[in-house]
Coordinates of C-alpha atoms in Angstrom, one line a residue:
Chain A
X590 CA -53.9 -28.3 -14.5
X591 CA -51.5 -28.3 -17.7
X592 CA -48.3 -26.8 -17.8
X593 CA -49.3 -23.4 -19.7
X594 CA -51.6 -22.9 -17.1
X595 CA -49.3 -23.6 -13.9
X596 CA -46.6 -21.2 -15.9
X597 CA -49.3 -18.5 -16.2
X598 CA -50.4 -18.3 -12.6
X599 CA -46.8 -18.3 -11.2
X600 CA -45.8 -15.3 -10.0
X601 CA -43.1 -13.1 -12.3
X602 CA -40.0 -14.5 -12.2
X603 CA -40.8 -17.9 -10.2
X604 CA -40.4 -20.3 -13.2
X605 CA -37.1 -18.3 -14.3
X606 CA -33.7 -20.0 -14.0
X607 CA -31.0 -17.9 -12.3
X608 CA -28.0 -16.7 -13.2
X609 CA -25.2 -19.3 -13.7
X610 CA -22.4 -16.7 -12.5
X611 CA -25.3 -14.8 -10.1
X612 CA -24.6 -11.7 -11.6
X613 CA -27.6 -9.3 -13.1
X614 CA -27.8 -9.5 -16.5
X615 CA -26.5 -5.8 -16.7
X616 CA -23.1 -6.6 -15.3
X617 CA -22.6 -9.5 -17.4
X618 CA -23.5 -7.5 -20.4
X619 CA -21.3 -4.9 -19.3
X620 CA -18.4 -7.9 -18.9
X621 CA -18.7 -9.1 -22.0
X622 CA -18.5 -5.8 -23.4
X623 CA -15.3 -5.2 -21.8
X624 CA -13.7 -8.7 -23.4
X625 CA -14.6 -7.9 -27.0
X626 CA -13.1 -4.4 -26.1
X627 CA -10.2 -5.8 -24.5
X628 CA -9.7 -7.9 -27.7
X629 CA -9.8 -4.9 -29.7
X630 CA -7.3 -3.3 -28.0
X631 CA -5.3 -6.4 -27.8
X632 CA -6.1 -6.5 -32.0
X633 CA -3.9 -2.8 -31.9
X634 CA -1.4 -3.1 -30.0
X635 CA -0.6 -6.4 -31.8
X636 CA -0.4 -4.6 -34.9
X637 CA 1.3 -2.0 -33.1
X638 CA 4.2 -4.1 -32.6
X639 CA 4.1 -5.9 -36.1
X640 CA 4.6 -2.3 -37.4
X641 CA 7.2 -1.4 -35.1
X642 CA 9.3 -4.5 -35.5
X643 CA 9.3 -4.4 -39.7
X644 CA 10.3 -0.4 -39.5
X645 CA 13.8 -0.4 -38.2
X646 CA 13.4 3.4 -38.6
X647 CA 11.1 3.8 -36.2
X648 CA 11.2 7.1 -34.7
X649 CA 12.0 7.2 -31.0
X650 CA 10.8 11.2 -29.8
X651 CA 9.6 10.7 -26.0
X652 CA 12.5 12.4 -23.7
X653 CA 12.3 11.9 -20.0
X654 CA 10.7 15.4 -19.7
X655 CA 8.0 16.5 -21.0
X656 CA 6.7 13.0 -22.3
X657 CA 7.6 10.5 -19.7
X658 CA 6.7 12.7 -17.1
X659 CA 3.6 13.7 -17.9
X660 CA 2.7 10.5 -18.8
X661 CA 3.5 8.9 -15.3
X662 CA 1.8 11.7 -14.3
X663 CA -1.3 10.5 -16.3
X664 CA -0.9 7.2 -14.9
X665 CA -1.1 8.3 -11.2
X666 CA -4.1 10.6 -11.8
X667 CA -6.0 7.3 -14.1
X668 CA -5.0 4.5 -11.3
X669 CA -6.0 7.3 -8.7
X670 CA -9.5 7.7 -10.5
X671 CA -10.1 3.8 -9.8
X672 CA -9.4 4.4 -6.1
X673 CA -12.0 7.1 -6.0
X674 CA -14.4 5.1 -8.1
X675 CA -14.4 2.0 -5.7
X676 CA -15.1 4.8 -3.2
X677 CA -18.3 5.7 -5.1
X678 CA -19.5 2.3 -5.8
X679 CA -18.6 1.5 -1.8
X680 CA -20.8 4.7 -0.9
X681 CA -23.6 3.6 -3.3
X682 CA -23.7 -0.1 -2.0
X683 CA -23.8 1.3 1.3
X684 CA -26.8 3.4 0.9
X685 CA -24.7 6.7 0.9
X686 CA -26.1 8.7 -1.6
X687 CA -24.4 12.0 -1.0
X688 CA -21.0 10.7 -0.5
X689 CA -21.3 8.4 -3.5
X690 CA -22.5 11.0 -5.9
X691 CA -19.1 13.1 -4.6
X692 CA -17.3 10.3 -5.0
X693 CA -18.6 9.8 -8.2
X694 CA -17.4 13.7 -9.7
X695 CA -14.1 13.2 -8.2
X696 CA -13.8 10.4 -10.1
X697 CA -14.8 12.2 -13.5
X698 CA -12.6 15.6 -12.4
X699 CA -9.5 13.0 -12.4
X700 CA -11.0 11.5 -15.8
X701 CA -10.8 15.2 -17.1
X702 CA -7.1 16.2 -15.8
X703 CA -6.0 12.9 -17.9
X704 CA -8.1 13.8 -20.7
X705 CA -7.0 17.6 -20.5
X706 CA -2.8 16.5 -19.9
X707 CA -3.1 14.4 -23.2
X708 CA -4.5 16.8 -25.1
X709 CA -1.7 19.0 -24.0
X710 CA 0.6 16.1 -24.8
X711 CA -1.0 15.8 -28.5
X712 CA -1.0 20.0 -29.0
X713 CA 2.8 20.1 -28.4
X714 CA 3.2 17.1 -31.0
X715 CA 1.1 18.8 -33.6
X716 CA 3.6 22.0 -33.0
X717 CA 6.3 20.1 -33.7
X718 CA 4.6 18.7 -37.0
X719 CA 3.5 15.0 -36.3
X720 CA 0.4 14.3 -37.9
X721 CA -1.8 11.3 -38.4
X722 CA 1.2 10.1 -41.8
X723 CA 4.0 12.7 -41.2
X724 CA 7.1 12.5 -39.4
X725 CA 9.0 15.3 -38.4
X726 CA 11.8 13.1 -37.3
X727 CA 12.3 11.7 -40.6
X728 CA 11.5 8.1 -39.8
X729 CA 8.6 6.1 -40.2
X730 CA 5.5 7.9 -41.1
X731 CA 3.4 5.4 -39.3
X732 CA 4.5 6.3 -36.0
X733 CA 2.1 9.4 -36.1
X734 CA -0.8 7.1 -37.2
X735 CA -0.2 3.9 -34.5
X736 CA 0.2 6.5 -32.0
X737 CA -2.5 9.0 -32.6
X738 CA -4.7 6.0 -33.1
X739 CA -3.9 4.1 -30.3
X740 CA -3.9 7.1 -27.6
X741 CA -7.0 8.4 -29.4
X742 CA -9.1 5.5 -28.8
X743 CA -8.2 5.8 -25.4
X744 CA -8.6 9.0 -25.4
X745 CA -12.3 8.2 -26.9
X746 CA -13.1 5.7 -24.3
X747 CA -11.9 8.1 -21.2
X748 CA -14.2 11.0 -22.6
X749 CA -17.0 8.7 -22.7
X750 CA -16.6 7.2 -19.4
X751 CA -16.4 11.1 -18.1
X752 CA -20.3 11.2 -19.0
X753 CA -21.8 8.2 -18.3
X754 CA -20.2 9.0 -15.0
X755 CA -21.8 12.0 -15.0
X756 CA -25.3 10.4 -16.1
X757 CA -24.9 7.5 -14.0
X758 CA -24.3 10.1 -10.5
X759 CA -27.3 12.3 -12.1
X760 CA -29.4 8.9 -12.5
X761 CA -28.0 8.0 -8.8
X762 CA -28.7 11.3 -7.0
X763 CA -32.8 11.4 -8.0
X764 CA -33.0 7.9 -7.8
X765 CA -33.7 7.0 -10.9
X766 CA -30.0 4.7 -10.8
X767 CA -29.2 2.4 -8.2
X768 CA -26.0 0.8 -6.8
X769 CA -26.0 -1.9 -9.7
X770 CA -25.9 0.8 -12.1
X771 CA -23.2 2.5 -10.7
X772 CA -21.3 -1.1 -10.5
X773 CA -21.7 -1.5 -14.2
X774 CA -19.8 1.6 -14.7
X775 CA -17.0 1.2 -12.4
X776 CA -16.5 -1.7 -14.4
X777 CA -15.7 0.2 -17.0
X778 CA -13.6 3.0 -15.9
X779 CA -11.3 0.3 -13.9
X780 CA -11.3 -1.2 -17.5
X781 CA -10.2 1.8 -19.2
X782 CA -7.6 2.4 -16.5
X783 CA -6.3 -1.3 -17.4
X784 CA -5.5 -0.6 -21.2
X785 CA -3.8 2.2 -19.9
X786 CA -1.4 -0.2 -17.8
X787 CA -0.2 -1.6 -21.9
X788 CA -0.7 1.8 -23.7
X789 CA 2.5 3.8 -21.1
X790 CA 4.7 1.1 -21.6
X791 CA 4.3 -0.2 -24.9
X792 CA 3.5 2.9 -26.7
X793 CA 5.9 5.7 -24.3
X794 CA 8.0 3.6 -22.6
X795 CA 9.3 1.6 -25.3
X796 CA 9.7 4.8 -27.6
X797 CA 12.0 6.6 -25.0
X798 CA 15.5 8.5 -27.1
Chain B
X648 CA -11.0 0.3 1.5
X649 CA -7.5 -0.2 3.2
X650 CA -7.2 -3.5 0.8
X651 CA -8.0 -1.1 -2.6
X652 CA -5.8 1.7 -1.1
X653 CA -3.0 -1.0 -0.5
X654 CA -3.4 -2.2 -4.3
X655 CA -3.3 1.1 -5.7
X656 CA 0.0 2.1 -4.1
X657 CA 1.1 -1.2 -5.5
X658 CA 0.3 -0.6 -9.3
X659 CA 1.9 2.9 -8.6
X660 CA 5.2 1.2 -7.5
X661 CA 4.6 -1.0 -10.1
X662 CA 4.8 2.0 -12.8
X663 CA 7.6 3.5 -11.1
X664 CA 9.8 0.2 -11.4
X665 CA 8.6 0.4 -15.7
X666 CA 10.2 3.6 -15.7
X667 CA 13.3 2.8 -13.5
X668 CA 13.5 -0.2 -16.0
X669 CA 13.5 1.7 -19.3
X670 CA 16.6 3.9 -18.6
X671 CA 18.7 0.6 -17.2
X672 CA 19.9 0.8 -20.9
X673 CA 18.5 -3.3 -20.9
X674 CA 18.3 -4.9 -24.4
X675 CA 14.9 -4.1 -26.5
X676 CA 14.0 -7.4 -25.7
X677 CA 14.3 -7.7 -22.5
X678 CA 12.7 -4.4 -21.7
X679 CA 9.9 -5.5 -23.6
X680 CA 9.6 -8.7 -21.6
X681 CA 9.8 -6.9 -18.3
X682 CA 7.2 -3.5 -19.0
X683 CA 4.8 -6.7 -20.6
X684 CA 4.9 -8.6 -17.5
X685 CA 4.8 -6.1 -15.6
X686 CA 1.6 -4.6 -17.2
X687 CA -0.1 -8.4 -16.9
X688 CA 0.4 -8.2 -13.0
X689 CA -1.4 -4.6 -13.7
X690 CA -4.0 -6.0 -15.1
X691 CA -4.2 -9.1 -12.8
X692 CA -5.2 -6.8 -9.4
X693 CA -6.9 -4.7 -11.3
X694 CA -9.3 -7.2 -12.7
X695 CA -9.4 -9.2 -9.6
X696 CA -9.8 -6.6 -6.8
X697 CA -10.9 -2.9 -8.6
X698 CA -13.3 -5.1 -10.8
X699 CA -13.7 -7.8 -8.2
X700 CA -13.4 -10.8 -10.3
X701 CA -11.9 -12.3 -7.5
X702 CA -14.8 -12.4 -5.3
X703 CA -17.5 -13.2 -8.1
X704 CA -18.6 -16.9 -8.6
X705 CA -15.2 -18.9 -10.6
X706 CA -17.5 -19.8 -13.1
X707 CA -17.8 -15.9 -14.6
X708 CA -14.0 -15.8 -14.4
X709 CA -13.0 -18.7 -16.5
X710 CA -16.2 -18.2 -18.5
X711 CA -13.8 -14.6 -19.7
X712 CA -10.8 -15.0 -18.9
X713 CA -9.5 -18.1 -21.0
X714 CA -11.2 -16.6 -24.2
X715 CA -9.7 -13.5 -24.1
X716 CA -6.5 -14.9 -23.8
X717 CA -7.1 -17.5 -26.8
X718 CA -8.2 -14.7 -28.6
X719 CA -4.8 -12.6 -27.8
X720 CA -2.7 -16.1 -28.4
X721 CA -4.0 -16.3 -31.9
X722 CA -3.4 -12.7 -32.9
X723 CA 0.6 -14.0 -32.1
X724 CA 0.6 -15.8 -35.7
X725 CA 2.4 -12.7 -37.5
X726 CA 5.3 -11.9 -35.5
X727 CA 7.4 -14.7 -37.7
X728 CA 6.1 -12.2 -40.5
X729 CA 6.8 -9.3 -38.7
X730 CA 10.5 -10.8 -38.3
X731 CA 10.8 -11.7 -42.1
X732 CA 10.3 -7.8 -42.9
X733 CA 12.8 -6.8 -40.3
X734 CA 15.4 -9.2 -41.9
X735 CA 14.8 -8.7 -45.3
X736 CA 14.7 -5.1 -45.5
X737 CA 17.7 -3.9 -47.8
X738 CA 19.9 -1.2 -46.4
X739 CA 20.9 1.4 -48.3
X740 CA 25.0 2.1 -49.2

Protein backbone atom coordinates (compact mmCIF):
# COMPACT_ATOMS: atom_id res chain seq x y z
CA UNK A 1 0.00 0.00 0.00
CA UNK A 2 1.65 3.48 -0.64
CA UNK A 3 2.01 6.08 1.69
CA UNK A 4 -1.07 8.38 0.44
CA UNK A 5 -3.14 5.56 0.85
CA UNK A 6 -2.01 4.36 4.52
CA UNK A 7 -2.39 8.35 5.49
CA UNK A 8 -5.94 8.29 3.97
CA UNK A 9 -7.25 5.29 5.89
CA UNK A 10 -5.76 6.42 9.29
CA UNK A 11 -8.15 7.55 11.52
CA UNK A 12 -8.27 11.71 12.15
CA UNK A 13 -5.62 12.78 13.99
CA UNK A 14 -3.44 9.29 14.11
CA UNK A 15 -0.69 10.49 11.69
CA UNK A 16 -0.56 14.05 13.55
CA UNK A 17 2.44 14.96 15.74
CA UNK A 18 1.63 16.31 19.20
CA UNK A 19 2.18 19.19 20.85
CA UNK A 20 5.89 19.92 21.69
CA UNK A 21 4.72 21.87 25.03
CA UNK A 22 1.28 19.47 25.20
CA UNK A 23 -0.72 22.37 25.30
CA UNK A 24 -3.90 22.77 22.80
CA UNK A 25 -3.24 24.85 20.15
CA UNK A 26 -5.75 27.49 21.73
CA UNK A 27 -3.69 28.06 24.77
CA UNK A 28 -0.59 28.49 23.00
CA UNK A 29 -2.19 30.95 20.73
CA UNK A 30 -3.51 32.61 23.56
CA UNK A 31 0.35 32.54 25.09
CA UNK A 32 1.84 33.93 22.47
CA UNK A 33 -0.64 36.59 22.34
CA UNK A 34 0.07 37.55 25.73
CA UNK A 35 4.08 37.95 24.83
CA UNK A 36 3.65 40.26 21.92
CA UNK A 37 1.26 42.14 24.34
CA UNK A 38 3.57 41.99 27.06
CA UNK A 39 6.22 43.54 24.66
CA UNK A 40 3.88 46.20 23.80
CA UNK A 41 3.41 47.26 27.05
CA UNK A 42 7.03 46.79 27.86
CA UNK A 43 7.49 49.14 24.33
CA UNK A 44 5.36 52.05 26.66
CA UNK A 45 6.43 52.02 29.69
CA UNK A 46 10.01 52.19 28.16
CA UNK A 47 9.20 55.24 26.46
CA UNK A 48 7.37 56.16 29.51
CA UNK A 49 10.48 56.50 31.34
CA UNK A 50 12.60 57.95 28.38
CA UNK A 51 10.06 60.80 28.60
CA UNK A 52 10.11 61.13 32.18
CA UNK A 53 13.80 61.14 32.58
CA UNK A 54 14.56 64.12 29.59
CA UNK A 55 11.50 66.35 31.34
CA UNK A 56 12.95 67.45 34.57
CA UNK A 57 9.62 69.36 34.85
CA UNK A 58 7.66 66.53 35.10
CA UNK A 59 4.67 67.07 36.99
CA UNK A 60 4.21 65.06 40.17
CA UNK A 61 0.01 65.51 41.05
CA UNK A 62 -0.80 62.00 42.86
CA UNK A 63 -1.27 62.90 46.82
CA UNK A 64 -1.60 60.01 49.22
CA UNK A 65 -5.42 60.51 49.13
CA UNK A 66 -7.49 60.40 46.62
CA UNK A 67 -4.87 58.83 44.06
CA UNK A 68 -2.73 56.48 45.98
CA UNK A 69 -5.59 55.19 47.73
CA UNK A 70 -7.78 54.43 45.25
CA UNK A 71 -5.28 53.08 43.38
CA UNK A 72 -4.13 50.38 46.06
CA UNK A 73 -7.59 50.09 46.25
CA UNK A 74 -7.69 49.13 42.49
CA UNK A 75 -4.95 46.84 42.94
CA UNK A 76 -6.63 44.71 45.68
CA UNK A 77 -9.91 44.54 43.76
CA UNK A 78 -7.59 43.46 40.11
CA UNK A 79 -5.27 40.80 42.24
CA UNK A 80 -8.57 39.83 43.99
CA UNK A 81 -10.25 39.25 40.45
CA UNK A 82 -7.37 36.58 39.66
CA UNK A 83 -8.29 34.72 42.95
CA UNK A 84 -11.78 34.44 41.86
CA UNK A 85 -10.89 33.63 38.31
CA UNK A 86 -8.69 30.52 39.33
CA UNK A 87 -11.86 29.72 41.31
CA UNK A 88 -13.82 29.61 37.94
CA UNK A 89 -11.32 27.80 35.89
CA UNK A 90 -10.99 25.23 39.15
CA UNK A 91 -14.96 24.88 39.09
CA UNK A 92 -14.87 24.44 35.25
CA UNK A 93 -11.95 21.75 35.31
CA UNK A 94 -13.92 20.05 37.88
CA UNK A 95 -17.05 19.67 36.06
CA UNK A 96 -18.87 22.32 38.19
CA UNK A 97 -20.77 24.17 35.92
CA UNK A 98 -22.86 26.35 38.20
CA UNK A 99 -20.22 27.30 40.53
CA UNK A 100 -17.86 28.10 37.72
CA UNK A 101 -20.17 30.24 35.77
CA UNK A 102 -20.68 32.25 39.43
CA UNK A 103 -17.30 32.29 39.74
CA UNK A 104 -16.86 33.43 36.48
CA UNK A 105 -19.38 36.94 37.05
CA UNK A 106 -17.67 37.59 40.29
CA UNK A 107 -14.72 37.73 38.44
CA UNK A 108 -16.17 40.33 35.73
CA UNK A 109 -18.16 42.46 38.79
CA UNK A 110 -14.51 42.92 40.27
CA UNK A 111 -13.29 43.73 36.55
CA UNK A 112 -16.14 46.42 36.55
CA UNK A 113 -15.46 48.11 40.20
CA UNK A 114 -11.68 48.62 38.71
CA UNK A 115 -12.95 49.82 35.50
CA UNK A 116 -15.71 52.06 37.20
CA UNK A 117 -12.84 53.43 40.22
CA UNK A 118 -10.66 54.58 37.20
CA UNK A 119 -12.92 56.20 35.47
CA UNK A 120 -13.78 58.09 38.53
CA UNK A 121 -9.97 58.58 38.89
CA UNK A 122 -9.84 60.08 35.12
CA UNK A 123 -13.32 62.33 35.77
CA UNK A 124 -11.71 64.12 38.72
CA UNK A 125 -8.49 64.70 36.45
CA UNK A 126 -10.44 66.10 33.56
CA UNK A 127 -12.09 68.61 36.43
CA UNK A 128 -9.01 69.76 37.28
CA UNK A 129 -8.02 70.29 33.51
CA UNK A 130 -5.51 67.49 32.43
CA UNK A 131 -6.12 66.50 29.06
CA UNK A 132 -4.50 64.22 26.56
CA UNK A 133 -1.46 67.64 25.92
CA UNK A 134 -2.37 70.06 28.74
CA UNK A 135 -1.06 70.48 32.03
CA UNK A 136 -2.68 72.22 34.70
CA UNK A 137 0.31 72.00 36.91
CA UNK A 138 2.39 73.90 34.55
CA UNK A 139 4.91 71.24 33.76
CA UNK A 140 5.34 68.93 31.09
CA UNK A 141 2.37 68.58 28.81
CA UNK A 142 3.18 65.01 28.16
CA UNK A 143 2.42 63.83 31.41
CA UNK A 144 -1.41 63.97 30.46
CA UNK A 145 -0.61 62.02 27.18
CA UNK A 146 1.90 59.01 28.85
CA UNK A 147 -0.60 58.74 31.39
CA UNK A 148 -3.97 58.76 29.71
CA UNK A 149 -2.29 56.47 27.26
CA UNK A 150 -0.85 54.14 29.33
CA UNK A 151 -3.95 53.71 31.92
CA UNK A 152 -6.15 53.77 28.84
CA UNK A 153 -4.84 50.85 27.19
CA UNK A 154 -5.26 49.13 30.30
CA UNK A 155 -8.19 50.38 30.77
CA UNK A 156 -9.06 49.02 27.05
CA UNK A 157 -7.79 45.63 27.76
CA UNK A 158 -9.84 45.33 31.32
CA UNK A 159 -13.12 46.32 29.49
CA UNK A 160 -12.54 43.68 27.03
CA UNK A 161 -11.65 41.01 29.30
CA UNK A 162 -15.13 42.05 31.21
CA UNK A 163 -16.94 40.44 27.96
CA UNK A 164 -15.21 37.75 26.83
CA UNK A 165 -15.70 36.77 30.44
CA UNK A 166 -19.06 37.24 29.98
CA UNK A 167 -19.18 35.34 26.54
CA UNK A 168 -16.90 32.71 27.67
CA UNK A 169 -19.50 31.93 31.08
CA UNK A 170 -22.47 32.31 28.45
CA UNK A 171 -20.55 29.83 26.02
CA UNK A 172 -19.79 27.70 29.36
CA UNK A 173 -23.29 27.57 30.92
CA UNK A 174 -25.12 25.98 27.51
CA UNK A 175 -22.27 24.13 26.71
CA UNK A 176 -21.21 25.43 23.88
CA UNK A 177 -17.51 26.35 25.92
CA UNK A 178 -15.68 24.04 27.72
CA UNK A 179 -13.00 24.10 30.55
CA UNK A 180 -10.15 24.82 27.83
CA UNK A 181 -11.97 27.76 26.88
CA UNK A 182 -12.34 29.13 30.05
CA UNK A 183 -8.45 28.42 30.59
CA UNK A 184 -7.55 30.52 27.62
CA UNK A 185 -9.26 33.34 29.23
CA UNK A 186 -7.98 33.18 32.64
CA UNK A 187 -4.87 33.47 30.98
CA UNK A 188 -5.69 36.65 30.01
CA UNK A 189 -7.25 38.32 32.87
CA UNK A 190 -4.19 37.05 35.20
CA UNK A 191 -2.19 38.81 32.28
CA UNK A 192 -3.96 42.03 32.52
CA UNK A 193 -3.67 41.91 36.32
CA UNK A 194 0.25 41.46 35.72
CA UNK A 195 0.71 44.86 33.65
CA UNK A 196 -1.08 46.28 36.37
CA UNK A 197 1.72 45.09 38.91
CA UNK A 198 4.22 47.90 36.49
CA UNK A 199 1.48 50.42 35.69
CA UNK A 200 0.74 51.38 40.08
CA UNK A 201 4.26 51.71 40.59
CA UNK A 202 5.83 53.18 37.69
CA UNK A 203 3.04 55.31 36.57
CA UNK A 204 1.36 56.44 40.56
CA UNK A 205 3.87 55.48 42.69
CA UNK A 206 6.72 57.10 41.19
CA UNK A 207 4.59 60.36 40.46
CA UNK A 208 3.63 60.73 44.31
CA UNK A 209 4.12 64.99 45.56
CA UNK B 1 -6.87 26.77 46.36
CA UNK B 2 -5.07 27.34 49.82
CA UNK B 3 -1.64 27.64 47.53
CA UNK B 4 -3.48 30.58 45.13
CA UNK B 5 -5.09 32.09 48.31
CA UNK B 6 -1.58 32.06 50.03
CA UNK B 7 -0.08 33.83 46.77
CA UNK B 8 -2.52 36.38 46.53
CA UNK B 9 -2.12 37.60 50.13
CA UNK B 10 1.53 37.65 49.17
CA UNK B 11 1.35 40.08 46.05
CA UNK B 12 -1.05 42.18 48.37
CA UNK B 13 1.73 42.47 51.01
CA UNK B 14 3.83 42.93 48.24
CA UNK B 15 1.86 46.25 47.09
CA UNK B 16 1.66 47.37 50.50
CA UNK B 17 5.56 47.28 51.01
CA UNK B 18 5.60 49.64 47.27
CA UNK B 19 3.70 52.00 49.04
CA UNK B 20 5.41 51.88 52.47
CA UNK B 21 8.59 52.32 50.20
CA UNK B 22 7.53 55.50 48.29
CA UNK B 23 7.02 57.70 51.31
CA UNK B 24 10.60 56.50 52.96
CA UNK B 25 11.67 59.75 51.19
CA UNK B 26 14.48 57.04 49.40
CA UNK B 27 16.47 58.53 46.37
CA UNK B 28 14.47 58.44 42.76
CA UNK B 29 16.77 55.86 42.00
CA UNK B 30 16.61 53.68 44.43
CA UNK B 31 12.85 53.81 44.68
CA UNK B 32 12.79 52.92 41.21
CA UNK B 33 14.99 49.99 41.69
CA UNK B 34 12.91 48.66 44.59
CA UNK B 35 8.92 49.24 43.12
CA UNK B 36 10.75 47.51 39.67
CA UNK B 37 11.87 44.52 41.50
CA UNK B 38 9.33 44.37 43.33
CA UNK B 39 6.78 44.37 40.37
CA UNK B 40 9.20 41.40 38.60
CA UNK B 41 8.58 39.13 41.81
CA UNK B 42 4.67 40.22 40.89
CA UNK B 43 4.96 39.07 37.85
CA UNK B 44 7.09 35.99 38.67
CA UNK B 45 4.05 34.15 40.92
CA UNK B 46 1.73 35.46 38.86
CA UNK B 47 2.93 33.88 35.74
CA UNK B 48 4.01 30.78 37.44
CA UNK B 49 1.13 29.91 39.72
CA UNK B 50 -2.22 32.24 38.55
CA UNK B 51 -1.16 31.28 34.89
CA UNK B 52 0.54 28.04 35.86
CA UNK B 53 3.64 28.29 33.95
CA UNK B 54 5.08 26.50 36.60
CA UNK B 55 3.41 23.35 36.17
CA UNK B 56 3.32 23.34 32.25
CA UNK B 57 6.03 21.33 30.33
CA UNK B 58 9.73 23.65 30.68
CA UNK B 59 9.87 23.63 27.19
CA UNK B 60 6.71 26.27 26.74
CA UNK B 61 8.42 28.37 29.46
CA UNK B 62 11.72 28.97 28.05
CA UNK B 63 10.11 28.77 24.57
CA UNK B 64 8.45 32.70 26.13
CA UNK B 65 10.13 33.62 28.62
CA UNK B 66 13.81 34.32 27.29
CA UNK B 67 12.20 36.23 24.23
CA UNK B 68 10.30 38.48 25.94
CA UNK B 69 12.94 39.43 28.05
CA UNK B 70 15.42 39.89 24.94
CA UNK B 71 12.91 41.76 23.50
CA UNK B 72 12.53 44.20 26.79
CA UNK B 73 16.64 44.15 27.03
CA UNK B 74 16.88 45.69 23.65
CA UNK B 75 14.30 48.39 24.16
CA UNK B 76 17.19 49.49 27.05
CA UNK B 77 19.42 51.12 24.10
CA UNK B 78 17.93 54.80 24.66
CA UNK B 79 18.29 55.48 28.22
CA UNK B 80 22.04 56.83 27.48
CA UNK B 81 19.85 59.14 25.21
CA UNK B 82 17.36 59.76 27.56
CA UNK B 83 20.33 60.81 30.01
CA UNK B 84 21.92 63.15 27.33
CA UNK B 85 18.55 65.19 27.28
CA UNK B 86 18.41 65.32 30.96
CA UNK B 87 21.97 66.75 31.07
CA UNK B 88 21.86 69.00 28.38
CA UNK B 89 18.78 70.77 28.98
CA UNK B 90 19.61 74.55 29.59
CA UNK B 91 18.14 76.13 32.67
CA UNK B 92 16.75 79.18 32.57
CA UNK B 93 18.31 82.45 34.80
Amino acid sequence: MSEAATTLRAPPGALTEGSPYGIPSRKLAMWLFIIADAATFGAILFAYGYLRLANPDWSKPFAFTPTIVNGMVMTVVLLTSSLTMVAGLAAAQSGRTAAGVRWLGVTMLLGLAFAALHLREWFAMIAEGWRLFRNPMGGSPLFGATFFGITGLHLLHVVCGVIVIGVIALGFRRGRFGAGHVEATALYWHFVDLVWMFVFPLVYLMNVR
Amino acid sequence: MKLYAVVWIGLILIVGLEVLLTYEHLPAGALLACLLGLALIEAALGVMYFMHLRYERRTLFWSLIPYLLFALVMMDHFWPDALRLMRQRLHGP
